[in-house]
Coordinates of C-alpha atoms in Angstrom, one line a residue:
X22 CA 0.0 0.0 0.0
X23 CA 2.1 3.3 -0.8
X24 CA -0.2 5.6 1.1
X25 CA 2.6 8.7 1.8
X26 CA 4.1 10.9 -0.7
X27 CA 8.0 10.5 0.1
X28 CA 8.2 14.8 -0.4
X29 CA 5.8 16.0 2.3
X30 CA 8.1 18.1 3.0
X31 CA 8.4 20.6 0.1
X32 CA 10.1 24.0 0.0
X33 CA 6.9 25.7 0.0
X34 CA 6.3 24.0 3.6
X35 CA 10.0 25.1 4.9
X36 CA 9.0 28.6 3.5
X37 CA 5.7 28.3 5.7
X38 CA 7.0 27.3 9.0
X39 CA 9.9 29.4 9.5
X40 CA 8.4 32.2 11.5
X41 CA 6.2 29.9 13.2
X42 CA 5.9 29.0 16.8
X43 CA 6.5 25.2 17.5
X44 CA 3.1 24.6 18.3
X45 CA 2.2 26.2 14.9
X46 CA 4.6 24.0 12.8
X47 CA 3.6 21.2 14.0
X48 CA -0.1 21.8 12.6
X49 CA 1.5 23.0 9.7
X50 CA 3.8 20.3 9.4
X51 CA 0.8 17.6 10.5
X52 CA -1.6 19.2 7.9
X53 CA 0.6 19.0 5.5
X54 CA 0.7 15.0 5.7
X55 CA -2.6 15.0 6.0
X56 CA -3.3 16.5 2.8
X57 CA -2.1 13.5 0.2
X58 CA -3.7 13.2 -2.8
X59 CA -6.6 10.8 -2.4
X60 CA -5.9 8.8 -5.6
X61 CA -2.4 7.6 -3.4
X62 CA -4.8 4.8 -2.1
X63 CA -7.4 2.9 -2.1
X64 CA -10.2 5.0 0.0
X65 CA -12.1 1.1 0.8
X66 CA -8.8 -0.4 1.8
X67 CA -9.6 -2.0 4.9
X68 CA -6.9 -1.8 6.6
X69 CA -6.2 1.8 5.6
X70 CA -9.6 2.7 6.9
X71 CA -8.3 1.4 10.3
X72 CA -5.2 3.1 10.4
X73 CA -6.6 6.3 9.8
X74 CA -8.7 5.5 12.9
X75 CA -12.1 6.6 11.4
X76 CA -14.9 5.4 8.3
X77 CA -13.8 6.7 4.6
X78 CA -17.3 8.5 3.7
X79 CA -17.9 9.2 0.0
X80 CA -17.9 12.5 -0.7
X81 CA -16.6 13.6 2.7
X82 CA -13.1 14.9 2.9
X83 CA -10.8 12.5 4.2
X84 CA -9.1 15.0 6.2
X85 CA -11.2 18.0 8.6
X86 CA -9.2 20.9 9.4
X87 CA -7.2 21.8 12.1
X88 CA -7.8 18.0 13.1
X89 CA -4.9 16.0 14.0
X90 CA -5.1 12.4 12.7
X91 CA -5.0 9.6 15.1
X92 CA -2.0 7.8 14.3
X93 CA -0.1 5.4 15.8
X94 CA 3.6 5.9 16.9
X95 CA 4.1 3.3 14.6
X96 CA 2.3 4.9 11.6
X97 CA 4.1 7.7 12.2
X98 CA 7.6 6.0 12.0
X99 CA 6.8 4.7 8.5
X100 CA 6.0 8.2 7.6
X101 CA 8.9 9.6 8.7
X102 CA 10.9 6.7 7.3
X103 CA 9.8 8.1 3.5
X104 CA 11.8 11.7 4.2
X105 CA 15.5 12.9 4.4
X106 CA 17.4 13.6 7.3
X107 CA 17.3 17.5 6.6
X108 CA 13.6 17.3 7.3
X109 CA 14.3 14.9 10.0
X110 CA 15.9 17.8 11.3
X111 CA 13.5 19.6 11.2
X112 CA 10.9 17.8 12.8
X113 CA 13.5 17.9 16.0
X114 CA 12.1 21.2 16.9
X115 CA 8.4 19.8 17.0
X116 CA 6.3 19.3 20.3
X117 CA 5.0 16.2 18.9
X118 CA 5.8 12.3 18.3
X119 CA 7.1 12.9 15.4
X120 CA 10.1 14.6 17.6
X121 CA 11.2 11.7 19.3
X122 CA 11.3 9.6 16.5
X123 CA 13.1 11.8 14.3
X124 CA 15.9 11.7 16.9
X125 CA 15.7 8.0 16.6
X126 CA 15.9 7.9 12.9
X127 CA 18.8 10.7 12.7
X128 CA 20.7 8.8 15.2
X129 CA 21.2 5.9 13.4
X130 CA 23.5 7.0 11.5
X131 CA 26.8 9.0 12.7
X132 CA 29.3 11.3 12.3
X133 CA 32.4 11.2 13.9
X134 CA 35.3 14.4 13.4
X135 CA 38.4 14.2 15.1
X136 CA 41.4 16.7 15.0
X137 CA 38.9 19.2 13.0
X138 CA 37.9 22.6 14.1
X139 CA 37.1 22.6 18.0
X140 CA 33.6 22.9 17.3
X141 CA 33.6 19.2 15.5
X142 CA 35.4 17.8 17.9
X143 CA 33.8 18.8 20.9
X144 CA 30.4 17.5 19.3
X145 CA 31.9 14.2 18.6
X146 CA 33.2 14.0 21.9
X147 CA 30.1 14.7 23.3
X148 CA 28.3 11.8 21.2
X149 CA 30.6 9.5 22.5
X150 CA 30.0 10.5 26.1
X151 CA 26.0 10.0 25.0
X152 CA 26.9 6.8 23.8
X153 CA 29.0 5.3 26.4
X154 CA 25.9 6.8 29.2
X155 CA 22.9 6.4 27.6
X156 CA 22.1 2.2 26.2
X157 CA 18.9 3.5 24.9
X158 CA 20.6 6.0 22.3
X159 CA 23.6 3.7 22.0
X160 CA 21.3 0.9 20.8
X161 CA 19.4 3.0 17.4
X162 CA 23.2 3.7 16.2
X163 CA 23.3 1.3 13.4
X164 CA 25.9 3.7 11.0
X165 CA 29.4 5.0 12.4
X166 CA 31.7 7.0 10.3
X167 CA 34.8 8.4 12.0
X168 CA 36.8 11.3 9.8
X169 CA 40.1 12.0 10.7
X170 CA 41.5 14.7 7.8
X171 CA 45.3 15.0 6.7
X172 CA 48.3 13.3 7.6
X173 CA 49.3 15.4 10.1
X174 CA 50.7 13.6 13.2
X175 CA 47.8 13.5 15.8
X176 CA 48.1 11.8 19.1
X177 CA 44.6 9.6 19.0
X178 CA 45.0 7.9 22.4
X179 CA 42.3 9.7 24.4
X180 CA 39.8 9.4 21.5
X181 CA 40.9 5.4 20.6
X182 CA 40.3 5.3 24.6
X183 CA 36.9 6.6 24.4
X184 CA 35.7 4.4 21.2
X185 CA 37.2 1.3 23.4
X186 CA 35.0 2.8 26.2
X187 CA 31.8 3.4 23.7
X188 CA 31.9 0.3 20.9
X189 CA 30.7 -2.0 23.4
X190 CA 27.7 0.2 23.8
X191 CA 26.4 -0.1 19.7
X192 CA 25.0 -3.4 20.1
X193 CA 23.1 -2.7 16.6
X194 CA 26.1 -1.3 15.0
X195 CA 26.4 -2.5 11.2
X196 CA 27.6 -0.5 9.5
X197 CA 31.6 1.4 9.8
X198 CA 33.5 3.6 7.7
X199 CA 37.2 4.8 9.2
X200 CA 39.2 7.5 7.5
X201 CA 42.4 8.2 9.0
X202 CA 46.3 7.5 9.1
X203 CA 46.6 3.0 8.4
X204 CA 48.4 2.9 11.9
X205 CA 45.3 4.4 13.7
X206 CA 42.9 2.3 11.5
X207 CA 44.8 -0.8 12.4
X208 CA 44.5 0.0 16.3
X209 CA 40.5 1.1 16.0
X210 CA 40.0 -2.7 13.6
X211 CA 41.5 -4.5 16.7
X212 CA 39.0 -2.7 19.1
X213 CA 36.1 -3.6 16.5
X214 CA 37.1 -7.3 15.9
X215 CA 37.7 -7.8 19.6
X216 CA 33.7 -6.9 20.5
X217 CA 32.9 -9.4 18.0
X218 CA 30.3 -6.7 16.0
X219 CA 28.6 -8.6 13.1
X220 CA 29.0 -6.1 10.4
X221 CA 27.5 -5.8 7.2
X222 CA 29.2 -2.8 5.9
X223 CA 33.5 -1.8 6.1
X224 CA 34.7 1.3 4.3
X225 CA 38.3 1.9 5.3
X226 CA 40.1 5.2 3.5
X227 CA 43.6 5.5 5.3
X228 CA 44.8 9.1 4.8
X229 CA 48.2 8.1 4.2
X230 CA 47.5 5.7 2.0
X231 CA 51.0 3.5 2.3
X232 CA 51.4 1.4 4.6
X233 CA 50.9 -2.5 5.0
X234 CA 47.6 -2.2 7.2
X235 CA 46.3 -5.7 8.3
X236 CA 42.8 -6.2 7.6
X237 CA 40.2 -7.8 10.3
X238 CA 38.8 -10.6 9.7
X239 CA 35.0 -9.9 10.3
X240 CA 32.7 -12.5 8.6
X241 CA 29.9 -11.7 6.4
X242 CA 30.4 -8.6 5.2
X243 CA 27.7 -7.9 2.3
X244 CA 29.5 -4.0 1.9
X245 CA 32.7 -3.4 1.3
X246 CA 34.7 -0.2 0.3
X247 CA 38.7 0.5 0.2
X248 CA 40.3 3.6 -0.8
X249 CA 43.9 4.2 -0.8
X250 CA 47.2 5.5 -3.0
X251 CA 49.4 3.0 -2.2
X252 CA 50.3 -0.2 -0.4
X253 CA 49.9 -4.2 -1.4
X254 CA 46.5 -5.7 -2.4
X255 CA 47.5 -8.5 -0.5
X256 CA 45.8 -8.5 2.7
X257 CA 42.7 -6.6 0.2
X258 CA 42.1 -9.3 -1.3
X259 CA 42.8 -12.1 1.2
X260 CA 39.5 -10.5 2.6
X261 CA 37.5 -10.1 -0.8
X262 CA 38.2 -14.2 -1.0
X263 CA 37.2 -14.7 2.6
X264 CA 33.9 -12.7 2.2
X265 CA 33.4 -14.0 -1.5
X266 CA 29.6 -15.6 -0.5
X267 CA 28.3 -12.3 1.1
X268 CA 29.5 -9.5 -0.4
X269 CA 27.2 -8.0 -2.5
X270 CA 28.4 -4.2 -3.0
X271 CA 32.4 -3.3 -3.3
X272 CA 33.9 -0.1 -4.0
X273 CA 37.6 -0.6 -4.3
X274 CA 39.7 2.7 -5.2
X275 CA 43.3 1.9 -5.5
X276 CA 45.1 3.2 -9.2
X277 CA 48.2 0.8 -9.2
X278 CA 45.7 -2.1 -8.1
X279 CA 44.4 -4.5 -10.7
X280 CA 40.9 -5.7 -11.1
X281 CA 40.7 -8.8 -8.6
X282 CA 38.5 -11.1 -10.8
X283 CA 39.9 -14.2 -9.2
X284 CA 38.6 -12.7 -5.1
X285 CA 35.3 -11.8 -5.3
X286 CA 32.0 -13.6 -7.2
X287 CA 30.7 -11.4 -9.5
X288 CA 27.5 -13.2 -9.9
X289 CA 26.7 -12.5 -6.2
X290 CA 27.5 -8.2 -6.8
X291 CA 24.3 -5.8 -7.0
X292 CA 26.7 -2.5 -7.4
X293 CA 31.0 -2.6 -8.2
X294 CA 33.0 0.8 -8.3
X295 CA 36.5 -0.1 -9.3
X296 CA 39.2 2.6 -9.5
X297 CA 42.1 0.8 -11.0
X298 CA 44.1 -0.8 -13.8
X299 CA 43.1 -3.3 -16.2
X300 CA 46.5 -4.6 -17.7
X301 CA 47.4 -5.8 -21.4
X302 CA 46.1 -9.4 -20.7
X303 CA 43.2 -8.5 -18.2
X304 CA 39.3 -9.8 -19.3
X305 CA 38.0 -8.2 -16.4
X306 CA 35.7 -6.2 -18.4
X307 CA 34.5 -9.4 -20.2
X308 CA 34.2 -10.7 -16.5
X309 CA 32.1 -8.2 -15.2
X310 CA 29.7 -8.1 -18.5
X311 CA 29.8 -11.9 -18.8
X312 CA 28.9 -12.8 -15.0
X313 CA 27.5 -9.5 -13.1
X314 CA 23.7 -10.8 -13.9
X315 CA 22.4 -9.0 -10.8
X316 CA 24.8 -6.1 -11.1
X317 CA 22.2 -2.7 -11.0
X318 CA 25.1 -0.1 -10.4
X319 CA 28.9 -0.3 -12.3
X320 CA 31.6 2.6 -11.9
X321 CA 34.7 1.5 -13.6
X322 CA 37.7 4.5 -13.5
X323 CA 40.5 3.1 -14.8
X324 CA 44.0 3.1 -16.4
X325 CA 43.1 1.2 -19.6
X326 CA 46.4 -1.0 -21.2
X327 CA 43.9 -3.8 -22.4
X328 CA 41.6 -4.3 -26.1
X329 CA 38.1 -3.4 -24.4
X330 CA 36.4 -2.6 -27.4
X331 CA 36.1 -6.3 -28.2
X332 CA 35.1 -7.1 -24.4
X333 CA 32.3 -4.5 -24.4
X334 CA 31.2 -6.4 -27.9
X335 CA 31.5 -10.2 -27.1
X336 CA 28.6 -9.2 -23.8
X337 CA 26.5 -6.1 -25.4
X338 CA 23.5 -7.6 -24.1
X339 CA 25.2 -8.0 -20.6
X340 CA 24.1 -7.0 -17.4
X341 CA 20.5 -7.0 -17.9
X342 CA 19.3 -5.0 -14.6
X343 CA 21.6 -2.2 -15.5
X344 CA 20.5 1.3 -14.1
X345 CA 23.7 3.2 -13.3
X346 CA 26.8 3.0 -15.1
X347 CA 29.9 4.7 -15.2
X348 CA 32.9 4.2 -18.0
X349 CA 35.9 7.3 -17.1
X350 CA 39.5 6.7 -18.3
X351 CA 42.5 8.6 -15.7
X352 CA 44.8 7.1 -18.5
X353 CA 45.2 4.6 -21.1
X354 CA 48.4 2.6 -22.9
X355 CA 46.8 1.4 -25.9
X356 CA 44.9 2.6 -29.6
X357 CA 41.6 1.2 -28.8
X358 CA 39.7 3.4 -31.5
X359 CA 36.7 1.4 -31.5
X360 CA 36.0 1.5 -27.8
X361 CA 33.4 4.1 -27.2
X362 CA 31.5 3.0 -30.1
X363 CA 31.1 -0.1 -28.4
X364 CA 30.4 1.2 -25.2
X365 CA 28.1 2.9 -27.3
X366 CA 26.1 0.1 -28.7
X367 CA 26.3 -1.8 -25.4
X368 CA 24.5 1.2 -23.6
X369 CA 21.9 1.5 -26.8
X370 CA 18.4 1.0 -26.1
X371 CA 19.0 0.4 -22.5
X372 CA 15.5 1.9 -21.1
X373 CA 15.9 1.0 -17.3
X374 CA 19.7 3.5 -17.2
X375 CA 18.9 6.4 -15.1
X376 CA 22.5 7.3 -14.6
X377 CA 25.0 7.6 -17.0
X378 CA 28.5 9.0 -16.6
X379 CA 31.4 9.3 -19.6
X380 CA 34.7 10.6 -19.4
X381 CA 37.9 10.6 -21.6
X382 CA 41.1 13.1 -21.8
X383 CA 39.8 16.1 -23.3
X384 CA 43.0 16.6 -25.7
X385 CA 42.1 15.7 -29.5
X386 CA 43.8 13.3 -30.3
X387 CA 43.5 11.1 -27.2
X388 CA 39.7 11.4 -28.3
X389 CA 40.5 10.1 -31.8
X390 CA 42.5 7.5 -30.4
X391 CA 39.5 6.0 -28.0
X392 CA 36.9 6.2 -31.0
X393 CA 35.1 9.4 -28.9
X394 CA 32.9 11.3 -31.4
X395 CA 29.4 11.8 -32.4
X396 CA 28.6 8.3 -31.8
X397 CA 28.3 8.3 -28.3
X398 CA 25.8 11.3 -27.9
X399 CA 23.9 10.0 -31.2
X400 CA 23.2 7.0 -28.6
X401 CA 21.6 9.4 -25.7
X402 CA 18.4 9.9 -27.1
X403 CA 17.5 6.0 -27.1
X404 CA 18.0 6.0 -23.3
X405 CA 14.1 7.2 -22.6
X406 CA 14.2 7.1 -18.8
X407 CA 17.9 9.1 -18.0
X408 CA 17.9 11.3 -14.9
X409 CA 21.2 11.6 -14.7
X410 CA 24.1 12.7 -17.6
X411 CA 27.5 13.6 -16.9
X412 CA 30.0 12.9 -20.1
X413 CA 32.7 14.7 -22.0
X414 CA 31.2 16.7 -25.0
X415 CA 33.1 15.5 -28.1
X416 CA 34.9 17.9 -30.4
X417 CA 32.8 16.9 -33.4
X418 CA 29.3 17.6 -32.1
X419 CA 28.4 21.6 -31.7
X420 CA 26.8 22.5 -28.7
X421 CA 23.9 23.8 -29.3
X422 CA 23.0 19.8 -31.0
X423 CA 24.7 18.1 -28.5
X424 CA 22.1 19.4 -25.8
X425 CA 19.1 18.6 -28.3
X426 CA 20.5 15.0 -27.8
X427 CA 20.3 15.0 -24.5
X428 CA 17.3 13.0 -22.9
X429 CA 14.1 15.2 -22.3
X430 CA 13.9 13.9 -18.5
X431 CA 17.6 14.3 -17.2
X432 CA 17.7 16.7 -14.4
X433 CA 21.0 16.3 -13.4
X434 CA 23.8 17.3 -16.3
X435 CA 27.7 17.8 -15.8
X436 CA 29.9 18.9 -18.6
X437 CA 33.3 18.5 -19.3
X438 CA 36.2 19.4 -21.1
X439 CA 33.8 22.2 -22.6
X440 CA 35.5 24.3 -25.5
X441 CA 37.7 27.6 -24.6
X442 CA 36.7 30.8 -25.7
X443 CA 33.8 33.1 -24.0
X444 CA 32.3 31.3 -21.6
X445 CA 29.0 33.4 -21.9
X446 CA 28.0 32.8 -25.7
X447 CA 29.2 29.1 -25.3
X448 CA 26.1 28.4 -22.6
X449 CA 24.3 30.9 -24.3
X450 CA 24.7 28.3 -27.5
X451 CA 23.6 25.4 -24.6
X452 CA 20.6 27.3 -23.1
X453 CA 17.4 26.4 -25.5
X454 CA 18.1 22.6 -26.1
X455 CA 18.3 22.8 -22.1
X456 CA 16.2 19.4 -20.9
X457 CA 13.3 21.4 -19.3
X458 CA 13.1 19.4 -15.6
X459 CA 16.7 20.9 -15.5
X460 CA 17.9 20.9 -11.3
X461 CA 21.5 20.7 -11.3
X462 CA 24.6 21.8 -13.8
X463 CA 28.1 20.5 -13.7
X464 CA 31.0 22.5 -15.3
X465 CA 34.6 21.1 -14.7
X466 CA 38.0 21.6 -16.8
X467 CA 36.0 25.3 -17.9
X468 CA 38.0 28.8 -17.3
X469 CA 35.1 30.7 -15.8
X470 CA 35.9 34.2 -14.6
X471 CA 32.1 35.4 -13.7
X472 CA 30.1 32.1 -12.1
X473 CA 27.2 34.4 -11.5
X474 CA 27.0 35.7 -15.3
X475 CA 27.7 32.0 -16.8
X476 CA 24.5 30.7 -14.7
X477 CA 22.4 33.7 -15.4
X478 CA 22.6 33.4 -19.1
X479 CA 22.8 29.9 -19.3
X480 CA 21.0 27.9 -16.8
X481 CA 19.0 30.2 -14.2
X482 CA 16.6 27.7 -14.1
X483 CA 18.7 25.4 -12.0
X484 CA 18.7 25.0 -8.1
X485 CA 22.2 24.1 -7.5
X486 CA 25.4 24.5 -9.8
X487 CA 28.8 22.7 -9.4
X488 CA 31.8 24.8 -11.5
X489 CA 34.8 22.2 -10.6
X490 CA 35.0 21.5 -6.7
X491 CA 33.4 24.7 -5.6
X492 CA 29.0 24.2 -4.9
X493 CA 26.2 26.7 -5.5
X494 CA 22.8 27.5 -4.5
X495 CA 21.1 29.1 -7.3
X496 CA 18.5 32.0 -6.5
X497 CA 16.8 34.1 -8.4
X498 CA 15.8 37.5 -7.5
X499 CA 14.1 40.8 -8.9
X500 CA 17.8 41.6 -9.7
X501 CA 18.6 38.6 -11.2
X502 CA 20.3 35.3 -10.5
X503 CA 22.2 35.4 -6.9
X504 CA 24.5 32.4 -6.0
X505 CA 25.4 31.6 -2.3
X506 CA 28.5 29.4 -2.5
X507 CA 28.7 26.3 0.0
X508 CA 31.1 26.4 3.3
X509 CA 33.8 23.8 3.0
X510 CA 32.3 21.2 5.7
X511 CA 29.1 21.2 3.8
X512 CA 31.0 20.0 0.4
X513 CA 33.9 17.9 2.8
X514 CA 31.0 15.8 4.3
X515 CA 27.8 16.5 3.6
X516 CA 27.3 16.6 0.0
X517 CA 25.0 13.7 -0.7
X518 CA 22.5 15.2 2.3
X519 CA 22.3 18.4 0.5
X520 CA 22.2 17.5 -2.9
X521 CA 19.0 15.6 -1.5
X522 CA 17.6 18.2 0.5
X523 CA 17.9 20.6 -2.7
X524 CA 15.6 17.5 -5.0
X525 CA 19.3 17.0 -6.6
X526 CA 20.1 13.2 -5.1
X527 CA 21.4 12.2 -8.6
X528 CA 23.5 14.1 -9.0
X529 CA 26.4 12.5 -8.1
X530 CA 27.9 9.1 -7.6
X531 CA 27.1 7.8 -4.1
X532 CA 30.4 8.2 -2.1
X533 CA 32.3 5.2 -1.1
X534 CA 31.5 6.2 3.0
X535 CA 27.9 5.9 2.6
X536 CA 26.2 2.9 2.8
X537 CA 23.1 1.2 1.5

């Protein structure tokens, strides 16, 4: 029965309740979910009927104003389940239900920051302290993700101390992602193997990125991500063989690694994100099309030194519940000039992709050399149901018909390598074959000197813009188009939170320290 609309919560409401009193928002807020579109549901269902705690009369409005349904807490934790955690916040400040279980919900997932600003770090310490003093909280903490930024030497006894002190505490922990130097990694594992946690998810991103860190040997781990510059796969893989019947998700990011075909079943993987090398003799690619049946998301960023042109041919029909797939080259050692023609025809037709992400060198002739022309945006229009587009726009294709091509429901787009010259008439030239559901534009590897002019001429219509690393908010005003650029810990962080909160969730590629 899908009774709730998963955006109760639009701006319009935000814009509502902010001068509000708390008792006020909470009508608001309450009213709001009360006023769903009838044709959501069945109006004789039963069992709907009884939930709502009252007869479904025809004719009668379902809902009476300023009357407060009579929900269970229950029904109200399935509503809440359906919205994102910046209107979870929001509900925090409510005198109602809803409040508590909000908390509950946010909690679930969190945020650790060590050696940050002071402000960071006293909050974390404060969680922990929560934590280690209150079961209750301790046991809704199913997510931890501890952040420890740079390589800078950091003395991390008094907070390895307190997670000794607080790990015994998340008996529903399942979930961990560690970002720091390898050495404090390898002495917060021990503390987690020790308490015998059954996790589901590891992410482990040592900062350093080169030493020989010892993995732990946790069972049944269905999610798996490892990022890292240097060091042996060794011990890597060692743990990819020993979780090869669980794991169902890996996101491995390591350049000088090869693809591990032999470690992992690739008949058992829903979703693979390998950053890495295939060499001269590698079929990974032909293993990943030939075997990933169930596979639903692939990233594949890679130094290319194999023929994958003839991989991507042998299994065009591969991968059957493809919906998000990603094909970038960070460098390449061969002439593969049919490549992204084949990529081309094994993406045709393929009415399920809602994500879709292409990048190549932006020099000419590495573009000539990889077969990337007209070809591949001739394919775009044959993918009906795209939401999300981020590619390299080839040299041969003008830009004002390369948009045209673009699928009429993307609302997501990032550009790259886009042509030098005046930035203003070249998104000028963009601007009418614009998809019209447009939320979000992406400009990398483009020398823009006004951001505020380049969005006002060529995609106001936007909510959010991304020109390289730096984040937007797009407004516009009586005088125009106003950007409000995002703080640093909002982009460090908290990206994929925001994106969502602005209607932008797909955007970008989900980051290897969340977790499904």
């Amino acid at each position: 029965m899908s009774v709730f609309n998963p955006k109760i919560l639009d701006a319009s409401i935000r814009d509502v309740t902010t001068d509000l009193a708390d008792e006020q928002k909470a009508d608001v807020l309450i009213y709001a979910m009360q006023q769903l579109k009838l044709d959501r549901f069945d109006p004789d269902h039963s069992e709907a009927t009884a939930l709502m705690g009252r007869s479904l009369l025809p004719g009668k409005s379902l809902i009476q104003p300023n009357q407060r349904p009579g929900f269970s807490t229950e029904v109200w934790r399935e509503i809440a389940l359906f919205l994102p955690r910046r209107d979870l916040k929001t509900l925090l400040l409510l005198p109602h239900v809803l409040s508590r279980i909000a908390s509950h919900l946010l909690f679930r997932k969190i945020d650790l920051h060590f050696a940050s600003d002071k402000l960071h770090s006293q909050r974390s310490a404060d969680i922990l302290t929560r934590i280690i003093t209150d079961p209750n909280f301790a046991g809704h903490v199913k997510t931890l993700r501890i952040f420890v930024p740079g390589r800078d030497i950091f003395p991390m006894t008094f907070q390895t101390g307190m997670l000794a002190n607080a790990l015994p505490k998340l008996t529903n922990l399942r979930n961990v992602h560690c970002s720091m130097r390898w050495k404090d990694i390898h002495a917060f594992m021990r503390i987690l193997e020790s308490i015998h946690h059954r996790l589901y998810g590891l992410s482990l991103m040592p900062s350093d990125g080169t030493g020989e860190m010892k993995v732990p040997r946790f069972r049944h781990i269905s999610q798996f991500s490892y990022s890292a510059n240097g060091g042996s796969p060794t011990q890597v893989y060692e743990f990819l063989s020993q979780n090869k019947g669980s794991m169902r998700i890996i996101h491995l990011h390591n350049v000088n690694w090869t693809f591990p075909s032999e470690n992992i079943s690739i008949r058992n993987l829903t979703h693979l994100d390998f950053h890495g090398t295939f060499p001269a003799d590698s079929m990974g690619i032909a293993d990943i099309l030939g075997n990933g049946t169930q596979i639903e998301s692939l990233r594949l960023q890679c130094v290319l030194e194999c023929n994958a042109s003839a991989q991507f041919r042998q299994y065009a029909d591969g991968l059957p519940f493809l919906r998000h797939f990603a094909f970038s080259l960070v460098g390449y050692r061969v002439n593969d000039y049919d490549l992204f023609p084949a990529i081309s025809e094994f993406l045709r037709d393929r009415t399920d992709l809602h994500t879709l992400h292409l990048t190549v060198p932006s020099a000419d002739w590495a573009q000539r050399r990889l077969g990337y022309d007209a070809t591949v945006w001739g394919v775009l229009p044959s993918l009906a149901n795209l939401r999300s587009l981020s590619a390299t726009l080839p040299k041969d294709v003008a830009a004002a018909v390369a948009m045209w091509l673009v699928p009429r429901g993307v609302q997501s787009l990032s550009l790259h390598s886009l042509t030098a010259g005046d930035p203003i008439s070249f998104v000028s030239q963009l601007r009418p074959g614009l998809p019209p559901g447009l939320k979000f534009i992406g400009l990398s590897q483009f020398h823009v000197d006004d951001v505020v002019a380049v969005i006002q001429h060529g995609f106001p219509m936007v909510r959010l813009a991304r020109v390289d690393d730096a984040y937007y908010t797009v407004k516009n005003t009586e005088n125009g188009v106003q950007l409000e650029e995002w703080p640093k810990s909002r982009t460090q962080y908290n990206v994929t939170e925001w994106l969502e909160w602005f209607g932008c969730e797909n955007a970008d590629w989900r980051d290897p320290s969340e977790f499904l």
